[in-house]
Structures are given as structure tokens and as C-alpha cells.
Amino acid sequence: MSKHTVRTAARSRSVRALLGAVTAVALTAGLFTSSASAAPVAGADTVSAAAVPAGIRFRIVNQAEDRCASHERAILGNFVPSLAKSVCPGDSTVWLQGSGNSIRHPATERQVGNGTHFCLDSDGSQRVYVEPCNGGNYQKWTRYSEGFIKNWATKQCLDIDDDLFGELYTRECLKHEAQKWDYELV
């Protein structure tokens, strides 16, 4: 073995050790979201190793429609997310990875203006909406490497309604294209 090969191997081990230590510190400090509590989607790959760190802004883009999850319509005081009618327009389609596997909506936070954080939320009747963050499992989501976004409380996947309005809701994880989402960093 040449001296160059030995130095390169030693350098690779050092880099891996450093990355392992940095990752451990980041996990301990809560800089990365943990997805260990969410059960996997049946037939899906394991949870994506590239978990989005808290504080990162992204768009949630539906793979079938190539449109973004948005909060555009207000119903009875709740900002009900809907699928944007054009390809990922403006501020209403930007989400923020919150702590504890929450997905926050900064535009709603600015619109309300009282310092309250607003999170993507769901309930037992398959509705999806934006509410003040409370840390509950209905506001925790895990994105799997195949693109499914699963709610911790309902154990159902984010989906879009096929009607004209394209409302978001949760339903049994069926592995179809309307349930596959990409996170596009902003």
C-alpha cells in the first residue's frame, strides 16, 4: 500500500468520525428532526436519511401535479391549505421545518402578526389545515424517501383531492402519485 493510499484512508476515517460527532451534537441539540416515532409507510423505503433540519424553508411540491401545497383559502378563521393553482407561486407556498417534526407556515405567522407559530395540522376526519402550533402528534409529519408525508397521529399520508379545488387531506397510504411530494428548498 502506498503512502498516499494510507494518508487518504486515514483522512477518510477522520472525516467520517468528525461528521458522526457533528451529527450527534446536532441531534442532541435538536437541530435535526428525528423521525424515529413514526411508523414506516407500508412498502415504502425507510425514513429519508436526509431529514430537513429545523429552520429550513422549502416548498411541498406534489409529484403528480407539479404544484405546491399552499394555504390560500381561509375558512371559518382557519387557513385551510390547498394545492396552488399555478406552479409554486409566491410566499403562500413556502413552509418551514419546525422543531419536533412540525411543518410551519411563515406567511400565516406574518399575516396574524402576534408571534404565534402556525403548523400544518390534521385530524381524525382526514382534514388538513394550518393551526397555532401545539406540539401534538396531529402536527407532526414524517417525509419518507419515496416522497410520502405521513401524519404521526392519524398514520395516514398527505394526499390531494382530485376535484377542481385540489384540497389537501390525509388518507390511507396507498403509494399512488398524488401522495408523493418533493421538498424543494427555497
Tab-separated table of C-alpha atoms in Angstrom:
chain	number	residue	atom	x	y	z
A	1	MET	CA	0.000	0.000	0.000
A	2	SER	CA	1.424	3.403	-0.960
A	3	LYS	CA	1.870	6.281	1.486
A	4	HIS	CA	-0.780	8.250	-0.493
A	5	THR	CA	-3.347	5.437	-0.075
A	6	VAL	CA	-2.649	5.213	3.674
A	7	ARG	CA	-2.995	9.023	4.120
A	8	THR	CA	-6.218	9.076	2.062
A	9	ALA	CA	-7.736	6.212	4.095
A	10	ALA	CA	-6.766	7.894	7.374
A	11	ARG	CA	-8.218	11.211	6.179
A	12	SER	CA	-11.485	9.474	5.167
A	13	ARG	CA	-11.767	7.871	8.632
A	14	SER	CA	-11.143	11.268	10.263
A	15	VAL	CA	-13.789	12.969	8.123
A	16	ARG	CA	-16.338	10.201	8.892
A	17	ALA	CA	-15.579	10.469	12.625
A	18	LEU	CA	-15.965	14.256	12.511
A	19	LEU	CA	-19.264	14.012	10.608
A	20	GLY	CA	-20.521	11.430	13.107
A	21	ALA	CA	-19.627	13.696	16.033
A	22	VAL	CA	-21.241	16.761	14.404
A	23	THR	CA	-24.414	14.782	13.632
A	24	ALA	CA	-24.602	13.501	17.224
A	25	VAL	CA	-24.243	17.034	18.597
A	26	ALA	CA	-26.850	18.365	16.143
A	27	LEU	CA	-29.327	15.624	17.082
A	28	THR	CA	-28.753	16.239	20.790
A	29	ALA	CA	-29.251	19.985	20.313
A	30	GLY	CA	-32.451	19.395	18.315
A	31	LEU	CA	-31.053	20.901	15.103
A	32	PHE	CA	-32.209	17.910	13.081
A	33	THR	CA	-35.689	16.448	13.289
A	34	SER	CA	-35.967	12.894	14.469
A	35	SER	CA	-38.378	10.575	12.720
A	36	ALA	CA	-37.989	7.526	14.923
A	37	SER	CA	-41.539	7.770	16.322
A	38	ALA	CA	-43.347	7.489	13.008
A	39	ALA	CA	-44.140	4.003	11.734
A	40	PRO	CA	-42.996	3.433	8.147
A	41	VAL	CA	-45.384	3.566	5.206
A	42	ALA	CA	-46.271	0.039	4.150
A	43	GLY	CA	-43.982	-0.926	1.288
A	44	ALA	CA	-42.055	2.371	1.398
A	45	ASP	CA	-38.352	2.831	1.851
A	46	THR	CA	-37.094	3.686	5.287
A	47	VAL	CA	-37.345	7.255	6.505
A	48	SER	CA	-35.230	9.535	4.353
A	49	ALA	CA	-31.752	9.905	5.778
A	50	ALA	CA	-31.708	13.491	4.553
A	51	ALA	CA	-34.031	14.833	7.251
A	52	VAL	CA	-34.681	18.525	6.829
A	53	PRO	CA	-33.084	20.461	9.716
A	54	ALA	CA	-35.306	22.797	11.726
A	55	GLY	CA	-35.360	26.320	10.323
A	56	ILE	CA	-35.020	25.318	6.650
A	57	ARG	CA	-37.562	26.835	4.214
A	58	PHE	CA	-38.989	24.691	1.430
A	59	ARG	CA	-41.955	24.146	-0.861
A	60	ILE	CA	-44.021	20.945	-0.715
A	61	VAL	CA	-44.385	20.002	-4.386
A	62	ASN	CA	-46.821	17.279	-5.447
A	63	GLN	CA	-45.105	14.896	-7.876
A	64	ALA	CA	-48.286	14.099	-9.811
A	65	GLU	CA	-49.483	17.695	-10.248
A	66	ASP	CA	-46.167	19.584	-10.075
A	67	ARG	CA	-47.940	22.175	-7.924
A	68	CYS	CA	-47.296	23.276	-4.370
A	69	ALA	CA	-49.161	22.927	-1.103
A	70	SER	CA	-50.460	26.368	-0.193
A	71	HIS	CA	-52.648	27.989	2.465
A	72	GLU	CA	-54.553	30.289	0.108
A	73	ARG	CA	-58.131	29.966	1.375
A	74	ALA	CA	-59.438	30.979	4.787
A	75	ILE	CA	-62.496	29.052	6.022
A	76	LEU	CA	-64.122	29.876	9.362
A	77	GLY	CA	-60.965	31.515	10.626
A	78	ASN	CA	-58.730	28.546	9.744
A	79	PHE	CA	-56.208	28.816	6.952
A	80	VAL	CA	-57.053	25.672	5.004
A	81	PRO	CA	-54.136	24.560	2.839
A	82	SER	CA	-54.998	23.880	-0.767
A	83	LEU	CA	-52.979	22.957	-3.800
A	84	ALA	CA	-51.863	26.156	-5.512
A	85	LYS	CA	-53.444	26.650	-8.919
A	86	SER	CA	-50.175	27.514	-10.638
A	87	VAL	CA	-46.678	26.162	-10.285
A	88	CYS	CA	-45.459	27.193	-6.842
A	89	PRO	CA	-46.280	30.923	-6.728
A	90	GLY	CA	-45.028	33.259	-4.062
A	91	ASP	CA	-44.988	33.373	-0.318
A	92	SER	CA	-48.069	31.221	0.384
A	93	THR	CA	-46.279	28.070	-0.813
A	94	VAL	CA	-43.213	28.433	1.436
A	95	TRP	CA	-43.091	26.202	4.533
A	96	LEU	CA	-40.532	25.993	7.324
A	97	GLN	CA	-39.309	22.862	9.088
A	98	GLY	CA	-40.230	23.441	12.716
A	99	SER	CA	-38.919	21.615	15.739
A	100	GLY	CA	-40.259	18.195	16.685
A	101	ASN	CA	-41.268	17.185	13.109
A	102	SER	CA	-43.699	20.076	12.698
A	103	ILE	CA	-44.133	21.931	9.390
A	104	ARG	CA	-44.691	25.648	9.986
A	105	HIS	CA	-46.214	28.251	7.671
A	106	PRO	CA	-44.306	31.571	7.965
A	107	ALA	CA	-46.712	33.582	5.760
A	108	THR	CA	-49.611	32.822	8.122
A	109	GLU	CA	-47.413	33.756	11.072
A	110	ARG	CA	-46.674	37.138	9.457
A	111	GLN	CA	-50.325	37.654	8.485
A	112	VAL	CA	-51.609	37.034	12.012
A	113	GLY	CA	-48.700	39.040	13.408
A	114	ASN	CA	-48.906	38.179	17.109
A	115	GLY	CA	-45.783	35.984	17.290
A	116	THR	CA	-47.741	32.727	17.223
A	117	HIS	CA	-46.243	29.897	15.162
A	118	PHE	CA	-48.673	28.125	12.801
A	119	CYS	CA	-48.261	24.449	11.852
A	120	LEU	CA	-49.651	22.046	9.278
A	121	ASP	CA	-52.251	20.072	11.233
A	122	SER	CA	-54.675	17.200	10.667
A	123	ASP	CA	-57.475	15.412	12.491
A	124	GLY	CA	-59.300	12.099	12.628
A	125	SER	CA	-61.692	13.141	9.840
A	126	GLN	CA	-58.816	13.427	7.314
A	127	ARG	CA	-58.870	17.230	7.185
A	128	VAL	CA	-55.592	19.141	6.773
A	129	TYR	CA	-55.285	22.761	7.852
A	130	VAL	CA	-52.984	25.302	9.495
A	131	GLU	CA	-53.407	25.976	13.233
A	132	PRO	CA	-51.318	27.508	16.029
A	133	CYS	CA	-48.518	25.055	16.860
A	134	ASN	CA	-49.197	22.951	19.963
A	135	GLY	CA	-46.582	20.182	19.748
A	136	GLY	CA	-49.187	17.425	19.400
A	137	ASN	CA	-48.850	14.395	17.136
A	138	TYR	CA	-51.511	15.734	14.742
A	139	GLN	CA	-48.948	18.434	13.862
A	140	LYS	CA	-46.037	16.029	13.361
A	141	TRP	CA	-45.177	14.740	9.915
A	142	THR	CA	-42.516	12.423	8.507
A	143	ARG	CA	-41.428	12.502	4.862
A	144	TYR	CA	-40.226	9.147	3.545
A	145	SER	CA	-37.609	8.695	0.834
A	146	GLU	CA	-40.294	7.629	-1.679
A	147	GLY	CA	-41.993	11.020	-1.136
A	148	PHE	CA	-44.858	10.102	1.205
A	149	ILE	CA	-45.594	12.555	4.047
A	150	LYS	CA	-47.216	10.687	6.938
A	151	ASN	CA	-49.010	12.203	9.917
A	152	TRP	CA	-47.918	10.777	13.279
A	153	ALA	CA	-51.383	10.766	14.893
A	154	THR	CA	-53.557	9.554	12.023
A	155	LYS	CA	-50.906	7.271	10.483
A	156	GLN	CA	-52.247	8.499	7.120
A	157	CYS	CA	-50.467	10.147	4.192
A	158	LEU	CA	-50.861	13.650	2.797
A	159	ASP	CA	-52.938	13.487	-0.392
A	160	ILE	CA	-54.764	15.831	-2.768
A	161	ASP	CA	-58.405	15.757	-3.742
A	162	ASP	CA	-58.894	15.108	-7.436
A	163	ASP	CA	-61.613	17.742	-7.767
A	164	LEU	CA	-61.159	21.194	-9.270
A	165	PHE	CA	-60.043	22.766	-5.980
A	166	GLY	CA	-57.314	20.239	-5.156
A	167	GLU	CA	-57.731	20.357	-1.367
A	168	LEU	CA	-55.181	18.598	0.800
A	169	TYR	CA	-56.318	15.819	3.127
A	170	THR	CA	-54.933	12.622	4.651
A	171	ARG	CA	-55.885	9.090	3.731
A	172	GLU	CA	-54.566	5.571	3.921
A	173	CYS	CA	-51.070	5.400	2.441
A	174	LEU	CA	-51.753	3.843	-0.959
A	175	LYS	CA	-48.438	4.648	-2.679
A	176	HIS	CA	-50.082	6.451	-5.605
A	177	GLU	CA	-48.621	9.522	-7.309
A	178	ALA	CA	-50.961	12.036	-5.630
A	179	GLN	CA	-49.407	11.026	-2.291
A	180	LYS	CA	-45.825	11.671	-3.389
A	181	TRP	CA	-44.238	15.016	-2.521
A	182	ASP	CA	-40.860	16.634	-3.031
A	183	TYR	CA	-39.320	19.190	-0.675
A	184	GLU	CA	-37.905	21.966	-2.857
A	185	LEU	CA	-35.543	24.144	-0.827
A	186	VAL	CA	-36.223	27.886	-1.077
